[in-house]
Amino acid sequence: MTRSLKATPLTALWISQLAFHISLPCYWSTLRLLLILYLCKLQPRNAYVIRQVRTGAELVNAWEDNIVTHIDVLEDIAVSEADFNTSSPVLLNRSVTVESDVASAGTFGYILNFNFLQRKVTLGPGTTLTLRNVIIMNFRAGTLSASPGLDILTPTQHVPDAPPSMVIIQDAMVLLRWCYPASTQDENIR
């Protein structure tokens, strides 16, 4: 009959104490060092890196930096074609929140003017782009209610067995350059 040692916290403690009493200090030191090096490579799931931005170029650079997950907008920003380094869209392969501090910006936050740029940012599968406490303008060339979305985003196909990507606009204001006549508004709502 074979007996197996059941893994319990007490057993693990006993084994770790026994390991220190065995005269193999080099082996355990090396093992501990390798474990520490491995753990240093890991980034906690809920950790986030904040980048503060004041210009369109800084916003695009924050989107391009794969470790940035939270972008603080410090003043009104107008994004232009020149802010993008390449002709291919920026791939967001992690969830990103773009936010302004309402206390310093005023009642509604700072302005994000997307200048009707088209297909400059692609959301990877399962990622979320959150725009919070900002005023969004020049983001859609067509009628917003008939065709909601952001022109700056590249349309993507849903990948099977992968969670969908999302855009969340939270506590934000949408600024349109014109008001549609009541008849057009009625048509778009139906």
mmCIF file of C-alpha atoms in Angstrom:
data_model
loop_
_atom_site.group_PDB
_atom_site.id
_atom_site.type_symbol
_atom_site.label_atom_id
_atom_site.label_comp_id
_atom_site.label_asym_id
_atom_site.label_seq_id
_atom_site.Cartn_x
_atom_site.Cartn_y
_atom_site.Cartn_z
ATOM 1 C CA MET A 1 0.000 0.000 0.000
ATOM 2 C CA THR A 2 1.382 3.391 -1.032
ATOM 3 C CA ARG A 3 0.780 6.469 1.024
ATOM 4 C CA SER A 4 0.827 9.867 -0.506
ATOM 5 C CA LEU A 5 1.531 13.033 1.364
ATOM 6 C CA LYS A 6 -1.552 15.204 1.312
ATOM 7 C CA ALA A 7 -0.798 18.804 0.327
ATOM 8 C CA THR A 8 -2.020 21.053 3.107
ATOM 9 C CA PRO A 9 -0.739 24.395 4.330
ATOM 10 C CA LEU A 10 0.722 22.627 7.386
ATOM 11 C CA THR A 11 2.514 20.072 5.183
ATOM 12 C CA ALA A 12 3.882 22.847 2.969
ATOM 13 C CA LEU A 13 5.181 24.672 6.048
ATOM 14 C CA TRP A 14 6.801 21.486 7.362
ATOM 15 C CA ILE A 15 8.474 20.797 3.995
ATOM 16 C CA SER A 16 9.756 24.377 3.706
ATOM 17 C CA GLN A 17 11.211 24.220 7.240
ATOM 18 C CA LEU A 18 12.803 20.871 6.484
ATOM 19 C CA ALA A 19 14.318 22.284 3.295
ATOM 20 C CA PHE A 20 16.206 24.929 5.247
ATOM 21 C CA HIS A 21 17.705 22.281 7.544
ATOM 22 C CA ILE A 22 19.040 20.180 4.693
ATOM 23 C CA SER A 23 22.588 21.102 3.874
ATOM 24 C CA LEU A 24 22.002 22.174 0.283
ATOM 25 C CA PRO A 25 22.195 25.955 0.662
ATOM 26 C CA CYS A 26 23.405 26.573 -2.907
ATOM 27 C CA TYR A 27 20.524 24.636 -4.424
ATOM 28 C CA TRP A 28 17.861 26.447 -2.392
ATOM 29 C CA SER A 29 19.478 29.857 -2.897
ATOM 30 C CA THR A 30 19.489 29.319 -6.637
ATOM 31 C CA LEU A 31 15.904 28.105 -6.560
ATOM 32 C CA ARG A 32 14.794 31.110 -4.503
ATOM 33 C CA LEU A 33 16.640 33.477 -6.847
ATOM 34 C CA LEU A 34 14.978 31.937 -9.906
ATOM 35 C CA LEU A 35 11.584 32.209 -8.230
ATOM 36 C CA ILE A 36 12.163 35.881 -7.382
ATOM 37 C CA LEU A 37 13.294 36.632 -10.940
ATOM 38 C CA TYR A 38 10.205 34.908 -12.331
ATOM 39 C CA LEU A 39 7.862 36.794 -9.996
ATOM 40 C CA CYS A 40 9.470 40.114 -10.937
ATOM 41 C CA LYS A 41 8.482 39.498 -14.553
ATOM 42 C CA LEU A 42 4.831 39.084 -13.638
ATOM 43 C CA GLN A 43 2.612 42.134 -13.583
ATOM 44 C CA PRO A 44 -0.442 42.006 -11.325
ATOM 45 C CA ARG A 45 -3.716 41.747 -13.258
ATOM 46 C CA ASN A 46 -5.270 44.796 -11.679
ATOM 47 C CA ALA A 47 -2.181 47.010 -11.822
ATOM 48 C CA TYR A 48 -2.386 50.029 -14.052
ATOM 49 C CA VAL A 49 0.014 52.605 -15.381
ATOM 50 C CA ILE A 50 -1.097 56.236 -15.621
ATOM 51 C CA ARG A 51 0.120 58.618 -18.327
ATOM 52 C CA GLN A 52 -0.688 62.333 -18.251
ATOM 53 C CA VAL A 53 -1.251 63.974 -21.647
ATOM 54 C CA ARG A 54 -1.616 67.546 -22.887
ATOM 55 C CA THR A 55 -1.408 67.121 -26.691
ATOM 56 C CA GLY A 56 -2.715 64.862 -29.415
ATOM 57 C CA ALA A 57 0.775 63.413 -29.954
ATOM 58 C CA GLU A 58 1.047 62.533 -26.253
ATOM 59 C CA LEU A 59 -2.377 60.855 -26.381
ATOM 60 C CA VAL A 60 -1.346 58.740 -29.382
ATOM 61 C CA ASN A 61 1.982 57.846 -27.705
ATOM 62 C CA ALA A 62 0.071 56.718 -24.600
ATOM 63 C CA TRP A 63 -2.174 54.533 -26.777
ATOM 64 C CA GLU A 64 0.932 53.034 -28.424
ATOM 65 C CA ASP A 65 2.639 52.267 -25.085
ATOM 66 C CA ASN A 66 1.471 48.756 -24.165
ATOM 67 C CA ILE A 67 1.837 49.260 -20.412
ATOM 68 C CA VAL A 68 -0.358 52.378 -20.180
ATOM 69 C CA THR A 69 -3.896 51.571 -19.049
ATOM 70 C CA HIS A 70 -5.067 54.939 -17.727
ATOM 71 C CA ILE A 71 -4.631 58.262 -19.528
ATOM 72 C CA ASP A 72 -5.240 61.521 -17.652
ATOM 73 C CA VAL A 73 -6.149 64.407 -19.969
ATOM 74 C CA LEU A 74 -4.735 67.625 -18.478
ATOM 75 C CA GLU A 75 -6.084 70.140 -21.028
ATOM 76 C CA ASP A 76 -8.164 70.349 -24.208
ATOM 77 C CA ILE A 77 -6.705 68.094 -26.921
ATOM 78 C CA ALA A 78 -7.125 68.169 -30.695
ATOM 79 C CA VAL A 79 -5.833 64.984 -32.343
ATOM 80 C CA SER A 80 -4.459 65.421 -35.877
ATOM 81 C CA GLU A 81 -3.135 63.203 -38.653
ATOM 82 C CA ALA A 82 0.427 64.320 -37.806
ATOM 83 C CA ASP A 83 0.121 62.864 -34.280
ATOM 84 C CA PHE A 84 0.170 59.313 -35.638
ATOM 85 C CA ASN A 85 3.648 57.916 -36.376
ATOM 86 C CA THR A 86 2.580 55.390 -39.002
ATOM 87 C CA SER A 87 -0.165 54.942 -41.527
ATOM 88 C CA SER A 88 -1.320 51.696 -39.886
ATOM 89 C CA PRO A 89 -3.779 51.938 -36.978
ATOM 90 C CA VAL A 90 -2.616 51.851 -33.357
ATOM 91 C CA LEU A 91 -3.562 48.484 -31.829
ATOM 92 C CA LEU A 92 -4.969 48.638 -28.302
ATOM 93 C CA ASN A 93 -4.356 45.128 -26.979
ATOM 94 C CA ARG A 94 -5.329 46.068 -23.426
ATOM 95 C CA SER A 95 -8.176 48.033 -21.889
ATOM 96 C CA VAL A 96 -7.537 51.774 -21.655
ATOM 97 C CA THR A 97 -9.371 54.549 -19.815
ATOM 98 C CA VAL A 98 -9.059 58.132 -21.073
ATOM 99 C CA GLU A 99 -10.243 60.528 -18.382
ATOM 100 C CA SER A 100 -10.036 64.142 -17.306
ATOM 101 C CA ASP A 101 -10.305 65.491 -13.791
ATOM 102 C CA VAL A 102 -13.583 67.383 -13.586
ATOM 103 C CA ALA A 103 -12.380 69.394 -10.585
ATOM 104 C CA SER A 104 -9.536 70.972 -12.573
ATOM 105 C CA ALA A 105 -11.245 71.020 -15.984
ATOM 106 C CA GLY A 106 -14.557 72.532 -15.003
ATOM 107 C CA THR A 107 -18.042 71.084 -15.018
ATOM 108 C CA PHE A 108 -17.720 68.583 -17.860
ATOM 109 C CA GLY A 109 -14.009 67.843 -18.287
ATOM 110 C CA TYR A 110 -11.573 68.644 -21.057
ATOM 111 C CA ILE A 111 -12.330 68.460 -24.788
ATOM 112 C CA LEU A 112 -11.152 65.553 -26.941
ATOM 113 C CA ASN A 113 -11.396 66.774 -30.535
ATOM 114 C CA PHE A 114 -10.900 63.801 -32.875
ATOM 115 C CA ASN A 115 -11.065 66.048 -35.999
ATOM 116 C CA PHE A 116 -13.096 63.436 -37.892
ATOM 117 C CA LEU A 117 -10.001 61.198 -38.194
ATOM 118 C CA GLN A 118 -10.878 57.769 -39.507
ATOM 119 C CA ARG A 119 -9.538 54.290 -38.737
ATOM 120 C CA LYS A 120 -6.554 55.270 -36.608
ATOM 121 C CA VAL A 121 -7.108 52.988 -33.583
ATOM 122 C CA THR A 122 -8.010 49.281 -33.504
ATOM 123 C CA LEU A 123 -9.430 47.601 -30.405
ATOM 124 C CA GLY A 124 -8.095 44.098 -29.832
ATOM 125 C CA PRO A 125 -10.418 41.256 -28.786
ATOM 126 C CA GLY A 126 -11.761 41.628 -25.258
ATOM 127 C CA THR A 127 -10.456 45.162 -24.760
ATOM 128 C CA THR A 128 -12.400 48.196 -23.596
ATOM 129 C CA LEU A 129 -11.793 51.833 -24.466
ATOM 130 C CA THR A 130 -13.416 53.988 -21.780
ATOM 131 C CA LEU A 131 -13.853 57.732 -22.281
ATOM 132 C CA ARG A 132 -14.779 59.278 -18.923
ATOM 133 C CA ASN A 133 -15.337 62.890 -17.830
ATOM 134 C CA VAL A 134 -14.462 64.313 -21.240
ATOM 135 C CA ILE A 135 -16.227 66.347 -23.909
ATOM 136 C CA ILE A 136 -16.015 64.490 -27.221
ATOM 137 C CA MET A 137 -16.240 66.468 -30.446
ATOM 138 C CA ASN A 138 -15.712 65.893 -34.187
ATOM 139 C CA PHE A 139 -15.826 62.149 -33.638
ATOM 140 C CA ARG A 140 -18.442 61.136 -36.216
ATOM 141 C CA ALA A 141 -18.846 62.518 -39.742
ATOM 142 C CA GLY A 142 -22.314 61.042 -40.261
ATOM 143 C CA THR A 143 -25.516 61.257 -38.275
ATOM 144 C CA LEU A 144 -24.771 60.038 -34.771
ATOM 145 C CA SER A 145 -28.127 58.488 -33.968
ATOM 146 C CA ALA A 146 -28.368 56.678 -37.316
ATOM 147 C CA SER A 147 -24.822 55.366 -37.118
ATOM 148 C CA PRO A 148 -23.322 55.500 -33.608
ATOM 149 C CA GLY A 149 -19.604 55.058 -33.058
ATOM 150 C CA LEU A 150 -16.248 56.786 -33.281
ATOM 151 C CA ASP A 151 -14.726 57.318 -36.730
ATOM 152 C CA ILE A 152 -11.223 57.138 -35.234
ATOM 153 C CA LEU A 153 -11.785 53.425 -34.501
ATOM 154 C CA THR A 154 -11.206 50.757 -37.126
ATOM 155 C CA PRO A 155 -14.208 48.484 -37.678
ATOM 156 C CA THR A 156 -13.321 44.945 -36.612
ATOM 157 C CA GLN A 157 -14.813 41.507 -37.046
ATOM 158 C CA HIS A 158 -15.765 39.546 -33.954
ATOM 159 C CA VAL A 159 -13.245 36.770 -33.312
ATOM 160 C CA PRO A 160 -14.978 33.454 -32.469
ATOM 161 C CA ASP A 161 -14.385 32.237 -28.888
ATOM 162 C CA ALA A 162 -13.008 35.661 -27.894
ATOM 163 C CA PRO A 163 -14.807 38.289 -25.845
ATOM 164 C CA PRO A 164 -15.934 41.329 -27.851
ATOM 165 C CA SER A 165 -14.232 44.693 -27.609
ATOM 166 C CA MET A 166 -16.236 47.653 -26.285
ATOM 167 C CA VAL A 167 -16.306 51.421 -26.105
ATOM 168 C CA ILE A 168 -17.716 52.908 -22.910
ATOM 169 C CA ILE A 169 -18.540 56.603 -22.816
ATOM 170 C CA GLN A 170 -19.184 57.409 -19.168
ATOM 171 C CA ASP A 171 -20.054 60.738 -17.530
ATOM 172 C CA ALA A 172 -19.076 62.431 -20.781
ATOM 173 C CA MET A 173 -20.602 64.995 -23.067
ATOM 174 C CA VAL A 174 -20.947 64.785 -26.837
ATOM 175 C CA LEU A 175 -20.519 68.109 -28.617
ATOM 176 C CA LEU A 176 -22.031 68.371 -32.101
ATOM 177 C CA ARG A 177 -21.251 71.193 -34.515
ATOM 178 C CA TRP A 178 -24.870 71.609 -35.509
ATOM 179 C CA CYS A 179 -28.374 70.750 -34.401
ATOM 180 C CA TYR A 180 -30.469 68.670 -36.730
ATOM 181 C CA PRO A 181 -33.988 69.841 -37.583
ATOM 182 C CA ALA A 182 -36.732 68.185 -35.564
ATOM 183 C CA SER A 183 -37.838 66.090 -38.561
ATOM 184 C CA THR A 184 -34.333 64.594 -38.976
ATOM 185 C CA GLN A 185 -34.077 63.934 -35.259
ATOM 186 C CA ASP A 186 -37.427 62.127 -35.339
ATOM 187 C CA GLU A 187 -36.316 59.958 -38.292
ATOM 188 C CA ASN A 188 -33.075 58.980 -36.563
ATOM 189 C CA ILE A 189 -34.766 57.985 -33.342
ATOM 190 C CA ARG A 190 -37.274 55.629 -34.968
#
